[in-house]
Tab-separated table of C-alpha atoms in Angstrom:
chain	number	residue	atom	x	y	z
A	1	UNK	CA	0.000	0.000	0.000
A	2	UNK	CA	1.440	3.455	-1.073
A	3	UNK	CA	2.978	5.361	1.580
A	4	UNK	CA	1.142	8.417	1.968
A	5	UNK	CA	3.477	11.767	2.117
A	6	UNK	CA	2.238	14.632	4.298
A	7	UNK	CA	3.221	18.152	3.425
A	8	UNK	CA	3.798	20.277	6.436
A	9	UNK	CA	3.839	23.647	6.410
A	10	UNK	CA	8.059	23.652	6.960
A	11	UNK	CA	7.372	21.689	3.389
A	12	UNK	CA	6.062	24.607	1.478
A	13	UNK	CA	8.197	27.042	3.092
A	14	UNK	CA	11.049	24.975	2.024
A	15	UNK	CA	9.560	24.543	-1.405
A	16	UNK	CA	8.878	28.568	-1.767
A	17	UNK	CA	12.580	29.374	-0.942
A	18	UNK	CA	14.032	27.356	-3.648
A	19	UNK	CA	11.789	28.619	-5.965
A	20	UNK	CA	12.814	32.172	-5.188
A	21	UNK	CA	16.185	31.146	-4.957
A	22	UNK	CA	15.714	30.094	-8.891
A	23	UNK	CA	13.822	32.246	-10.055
A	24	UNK	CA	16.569	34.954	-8.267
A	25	UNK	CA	19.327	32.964	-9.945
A	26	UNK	CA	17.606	32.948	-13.509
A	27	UNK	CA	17.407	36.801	-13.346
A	28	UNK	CA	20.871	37.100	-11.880
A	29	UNK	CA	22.227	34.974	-15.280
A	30	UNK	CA	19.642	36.952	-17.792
A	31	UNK	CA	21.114	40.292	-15.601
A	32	UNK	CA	24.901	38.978	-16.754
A	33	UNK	CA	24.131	37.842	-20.329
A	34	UNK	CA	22.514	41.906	-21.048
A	35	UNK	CA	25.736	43.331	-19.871
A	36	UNK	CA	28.276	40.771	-21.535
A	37	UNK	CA	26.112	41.699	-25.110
A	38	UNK	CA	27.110	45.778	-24.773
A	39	UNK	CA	31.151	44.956	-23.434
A	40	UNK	CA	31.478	42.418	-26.233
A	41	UNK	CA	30.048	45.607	-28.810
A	42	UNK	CA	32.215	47.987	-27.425
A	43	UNK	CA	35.312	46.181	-27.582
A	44	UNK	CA	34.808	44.887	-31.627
A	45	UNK	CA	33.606	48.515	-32.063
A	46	UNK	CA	37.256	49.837	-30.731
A	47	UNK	CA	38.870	46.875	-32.826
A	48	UNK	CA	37.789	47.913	-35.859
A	49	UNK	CA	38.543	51.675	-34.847
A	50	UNK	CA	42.479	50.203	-34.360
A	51	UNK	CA	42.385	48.195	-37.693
A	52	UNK	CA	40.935	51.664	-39.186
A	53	UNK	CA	43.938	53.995	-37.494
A	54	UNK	CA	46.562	51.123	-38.813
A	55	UNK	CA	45.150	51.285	-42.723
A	56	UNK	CA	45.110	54.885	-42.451
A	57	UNK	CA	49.161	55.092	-41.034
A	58	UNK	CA	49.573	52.718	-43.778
A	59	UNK	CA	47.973	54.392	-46.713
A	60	UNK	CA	50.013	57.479	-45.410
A	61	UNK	CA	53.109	55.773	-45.245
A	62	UNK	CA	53.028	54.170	-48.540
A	63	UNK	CA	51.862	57.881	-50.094
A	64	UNK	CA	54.697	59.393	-48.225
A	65	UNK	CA	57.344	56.550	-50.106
A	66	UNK	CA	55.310	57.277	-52.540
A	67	UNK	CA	56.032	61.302	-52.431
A	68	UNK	CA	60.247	60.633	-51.404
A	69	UNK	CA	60.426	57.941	-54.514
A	70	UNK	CA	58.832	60.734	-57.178
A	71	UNK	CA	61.100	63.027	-55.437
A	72	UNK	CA	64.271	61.380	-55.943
A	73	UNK	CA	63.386	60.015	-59.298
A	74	UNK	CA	62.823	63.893	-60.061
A	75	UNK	CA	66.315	65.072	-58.806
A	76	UNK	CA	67.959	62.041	-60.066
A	77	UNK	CA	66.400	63.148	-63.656
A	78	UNK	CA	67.600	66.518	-63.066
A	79	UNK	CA	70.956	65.940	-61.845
A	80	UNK	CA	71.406	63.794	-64.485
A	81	UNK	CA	70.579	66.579	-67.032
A	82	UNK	CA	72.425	68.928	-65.665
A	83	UNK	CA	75.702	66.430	-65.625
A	84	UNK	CA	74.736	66.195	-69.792
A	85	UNK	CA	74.199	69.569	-69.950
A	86	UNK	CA	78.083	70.356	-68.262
A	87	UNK	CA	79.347	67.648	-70.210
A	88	UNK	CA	78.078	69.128	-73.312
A	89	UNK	CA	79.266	72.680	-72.246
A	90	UNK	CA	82.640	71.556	-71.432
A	91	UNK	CA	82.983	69.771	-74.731
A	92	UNK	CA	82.153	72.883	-76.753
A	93	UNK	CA	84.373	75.072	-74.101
A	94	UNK	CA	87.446	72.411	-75.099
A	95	UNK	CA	86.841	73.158	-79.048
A	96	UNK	CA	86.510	76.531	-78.664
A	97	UNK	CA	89.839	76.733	-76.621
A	98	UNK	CA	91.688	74.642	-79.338
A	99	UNK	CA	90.020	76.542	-81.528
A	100	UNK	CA	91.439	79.897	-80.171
A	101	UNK	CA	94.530	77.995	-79.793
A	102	UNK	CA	94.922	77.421	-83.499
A	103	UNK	CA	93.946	80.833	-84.156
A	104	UNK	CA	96.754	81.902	-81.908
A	105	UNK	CA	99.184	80.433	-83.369
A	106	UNK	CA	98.252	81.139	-86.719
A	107	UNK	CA	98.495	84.476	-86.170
A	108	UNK	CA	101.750	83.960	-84.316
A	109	UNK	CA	102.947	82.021	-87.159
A	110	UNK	CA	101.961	84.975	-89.942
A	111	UNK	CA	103.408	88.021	-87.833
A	112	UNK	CA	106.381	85.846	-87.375
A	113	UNK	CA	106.793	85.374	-91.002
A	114	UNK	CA	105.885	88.954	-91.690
A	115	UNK	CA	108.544	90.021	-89.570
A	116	UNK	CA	110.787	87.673	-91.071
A	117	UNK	CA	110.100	89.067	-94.519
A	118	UNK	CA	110.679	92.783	-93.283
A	119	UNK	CA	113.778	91.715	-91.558
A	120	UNK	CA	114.805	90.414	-95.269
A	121	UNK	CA	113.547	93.435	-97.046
A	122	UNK	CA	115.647	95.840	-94.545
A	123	UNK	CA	118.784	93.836	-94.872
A	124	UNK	CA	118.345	93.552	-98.525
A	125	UNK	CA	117.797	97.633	-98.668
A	126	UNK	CA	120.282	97.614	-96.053
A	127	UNK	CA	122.939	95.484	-97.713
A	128	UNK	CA	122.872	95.546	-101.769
A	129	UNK	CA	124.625	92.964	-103.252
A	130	UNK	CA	128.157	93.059	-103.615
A	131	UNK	CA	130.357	92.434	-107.069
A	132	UNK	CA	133.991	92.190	-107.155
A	133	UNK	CA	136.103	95.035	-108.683
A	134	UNK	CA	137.530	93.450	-111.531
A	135	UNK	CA	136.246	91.890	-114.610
A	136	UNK	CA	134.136	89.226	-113.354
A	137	UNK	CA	132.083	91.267	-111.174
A	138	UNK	CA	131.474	94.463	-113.789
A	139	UNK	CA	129.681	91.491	-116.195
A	140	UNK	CA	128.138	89.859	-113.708
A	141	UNK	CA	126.842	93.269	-112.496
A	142	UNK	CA	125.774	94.051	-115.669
A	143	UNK	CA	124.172	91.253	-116.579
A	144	UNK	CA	121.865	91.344	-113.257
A	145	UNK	CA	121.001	95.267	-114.940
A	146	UNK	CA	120.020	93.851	-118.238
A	147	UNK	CA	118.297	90.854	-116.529
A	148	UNK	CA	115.812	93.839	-114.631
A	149	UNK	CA	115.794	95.773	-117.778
A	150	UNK	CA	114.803	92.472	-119.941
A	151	UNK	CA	118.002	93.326	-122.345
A	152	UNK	CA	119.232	89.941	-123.708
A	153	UNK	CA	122.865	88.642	-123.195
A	154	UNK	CA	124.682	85.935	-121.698
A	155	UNK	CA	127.920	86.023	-119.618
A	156	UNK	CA	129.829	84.189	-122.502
A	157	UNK	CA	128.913	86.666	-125.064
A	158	UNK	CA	130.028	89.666	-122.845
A	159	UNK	CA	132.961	88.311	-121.873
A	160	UNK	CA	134.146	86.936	-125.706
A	161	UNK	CA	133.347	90.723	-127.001
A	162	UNK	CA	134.901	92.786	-124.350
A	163	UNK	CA	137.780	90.397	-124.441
A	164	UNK	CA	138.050	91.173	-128.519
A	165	UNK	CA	137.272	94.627	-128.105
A	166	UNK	CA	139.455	95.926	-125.091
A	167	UNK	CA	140.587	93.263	-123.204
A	168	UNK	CA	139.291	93.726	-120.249
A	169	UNK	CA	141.080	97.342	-119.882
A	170	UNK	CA	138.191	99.375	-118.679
A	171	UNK	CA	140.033	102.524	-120.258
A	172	UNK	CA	141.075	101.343	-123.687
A	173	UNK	CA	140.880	104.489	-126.211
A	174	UNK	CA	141.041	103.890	-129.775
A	175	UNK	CA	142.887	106.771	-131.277
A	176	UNK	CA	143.263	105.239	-134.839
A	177	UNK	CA	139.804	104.364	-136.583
A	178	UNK	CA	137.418	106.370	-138.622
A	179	UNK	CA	135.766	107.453	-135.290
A	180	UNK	CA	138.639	108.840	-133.587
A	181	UNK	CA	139.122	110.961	-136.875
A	182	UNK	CA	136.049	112.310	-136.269
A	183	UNK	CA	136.729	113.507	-132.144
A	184	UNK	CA	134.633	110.749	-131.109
A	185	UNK	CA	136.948	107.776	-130.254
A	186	UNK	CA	135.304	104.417	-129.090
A	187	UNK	CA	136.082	103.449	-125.451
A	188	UNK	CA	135.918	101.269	-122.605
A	189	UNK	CA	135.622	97.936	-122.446
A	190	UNK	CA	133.375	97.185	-125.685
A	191	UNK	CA	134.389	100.258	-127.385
A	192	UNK	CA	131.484	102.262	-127.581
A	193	UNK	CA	131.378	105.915	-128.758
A	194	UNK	CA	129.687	108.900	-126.677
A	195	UNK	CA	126.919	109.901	-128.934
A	196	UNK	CA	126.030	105.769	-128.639
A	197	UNK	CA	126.121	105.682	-125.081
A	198	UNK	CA	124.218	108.749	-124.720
A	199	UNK	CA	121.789	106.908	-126.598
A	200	UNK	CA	121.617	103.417	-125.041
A	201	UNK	CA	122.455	104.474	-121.809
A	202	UNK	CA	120.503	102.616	-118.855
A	203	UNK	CA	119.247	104.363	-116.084
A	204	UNK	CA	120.676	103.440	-112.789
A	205	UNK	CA	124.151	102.772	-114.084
A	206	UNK	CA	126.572	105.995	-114.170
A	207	UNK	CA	126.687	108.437	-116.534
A	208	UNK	CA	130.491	107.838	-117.750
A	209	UNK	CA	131.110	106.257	-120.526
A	210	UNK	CA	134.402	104.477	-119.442
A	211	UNK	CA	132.421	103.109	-116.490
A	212	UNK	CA	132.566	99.510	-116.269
A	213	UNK	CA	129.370	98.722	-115.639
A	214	UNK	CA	127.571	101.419	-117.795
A	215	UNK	CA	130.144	100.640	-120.701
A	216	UNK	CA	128.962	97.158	-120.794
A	217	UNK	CA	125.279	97.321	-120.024
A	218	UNK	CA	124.833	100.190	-122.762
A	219	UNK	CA	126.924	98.237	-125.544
A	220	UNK	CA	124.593	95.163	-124.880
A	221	UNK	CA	121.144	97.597	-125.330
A	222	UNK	CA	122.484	98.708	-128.424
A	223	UNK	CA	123.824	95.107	-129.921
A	224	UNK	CA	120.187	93.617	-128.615
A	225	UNK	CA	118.205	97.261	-130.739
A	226	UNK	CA	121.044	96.577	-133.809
A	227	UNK	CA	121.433	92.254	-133.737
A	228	UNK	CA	119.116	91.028	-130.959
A	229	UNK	CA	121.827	90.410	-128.707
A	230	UNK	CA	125.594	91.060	-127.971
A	231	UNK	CA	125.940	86.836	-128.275
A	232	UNK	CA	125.064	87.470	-132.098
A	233	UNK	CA	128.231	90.052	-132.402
A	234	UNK	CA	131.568	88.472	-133.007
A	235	UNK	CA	133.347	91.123	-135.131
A	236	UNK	CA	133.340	95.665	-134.911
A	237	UNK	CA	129.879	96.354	-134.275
């Protein structure tokens, strides 16, 4: 036969205390879980604030690189064309020194020269040439005369006539022939009369005609105006 229970009134007390006790507990756990859901919010909230500050120093970081790289790619460009530029500059500096250079001494060289050639053309006013006193120089004399003068002669033909004619005696007189009759004797060394010399005379020797030189360089005028040259004489004349 069942055993019948009895509830006292220490039972219900009991029973109401536990309840409480639950029903205290239930709304102490549904208290915790409402403030765990606003703590677990804030804190993914502030997360994503921190991932947001890092992408933003990043993204600034990279634009700075960014900003230094263009930067030094920009004086690297223009340090490089300036380096062309004073390459080029001292490349057309170095051709226009040699070119200056060159100039220089090309007009070092002609001034030079030009001196030169006055120093000649003073000693050559300065010191004429020289011819011996004697037979040898008065042709050779002559013959530079008749070579200015374009009068035709050699030294052979001079020499062979004046040798015939006086030899060599600048002040041979003949007193004998048809001339000397006649007050006008030939002389010097190719015999020449004075109306003859006055006539073939060449300006720049002397005016005498038993000068050596004039003697000569007068005869030859006249052979080259009566025979085309004193070579073509061999006999009087």
């Amino acid at each position: 036969m069942p055993r019948t229970i009895r509830i006292t009134r220490s039972h219900k007390l009991a029973t109401a205390v536990l309840v409480a006790a639950g029903s205290v507990t239930a709304i102490a756990a549904t208290s915790g879980q409402s403030d765990a859901q606003p703590a677990a919010a804030k804190t993914s909230i502030a997360a994503e604030k921190v991932a947001g500050v890092s992408t933003a120093k990043e993204a600034a970081a990279k634009k700075a690189a960014q900003e230094t790289a263009a930067k030094k790619a920009a004086a690297d460009a223009a340090a490089a064309k300036k380096a062309v530029a004073e390459r080029k500059a001292a490349a057309e500096k170095a051709v226009a020194d040699r070119k200056a250079e060159a100039k220089k001494s090309a007009e070092k060289a002609r001034s030079e020269k030009q001196a030169a050639n006055r120093s000649t053309e003073r000693k050559a006013v300065a010191a004429p040439k020289q011819y011996k006193n004697n037979l040898d120089g008065w042709i050779r004399e002559s013959l530079d005369i008749m070579k200015k003068k374009n009068i035709p002669g050699s030294y052979e033909g001079l020499h062979r006539n004046i040798m015939r004619e006086s030899s060599g005696n600048p002040n041979a007189v003949n007193d004998w022939d048809i001339n000397a009759q006649n007050g006008i004797p030939s002389k010097g060394l190719l015999q020449v009369i004075q109306p003859t010399f006055d006539a073939y005379h060449v300006n720049g020797t002397p005016k005498k005609l038993t000068d050596p030189v004039a003697n000569i360089t007068a005869a030859a005028n006249y052979a080259a105006d009566k025979y085309g040259s004193i070579d073509n004489v061999d006999s009087a004349y």
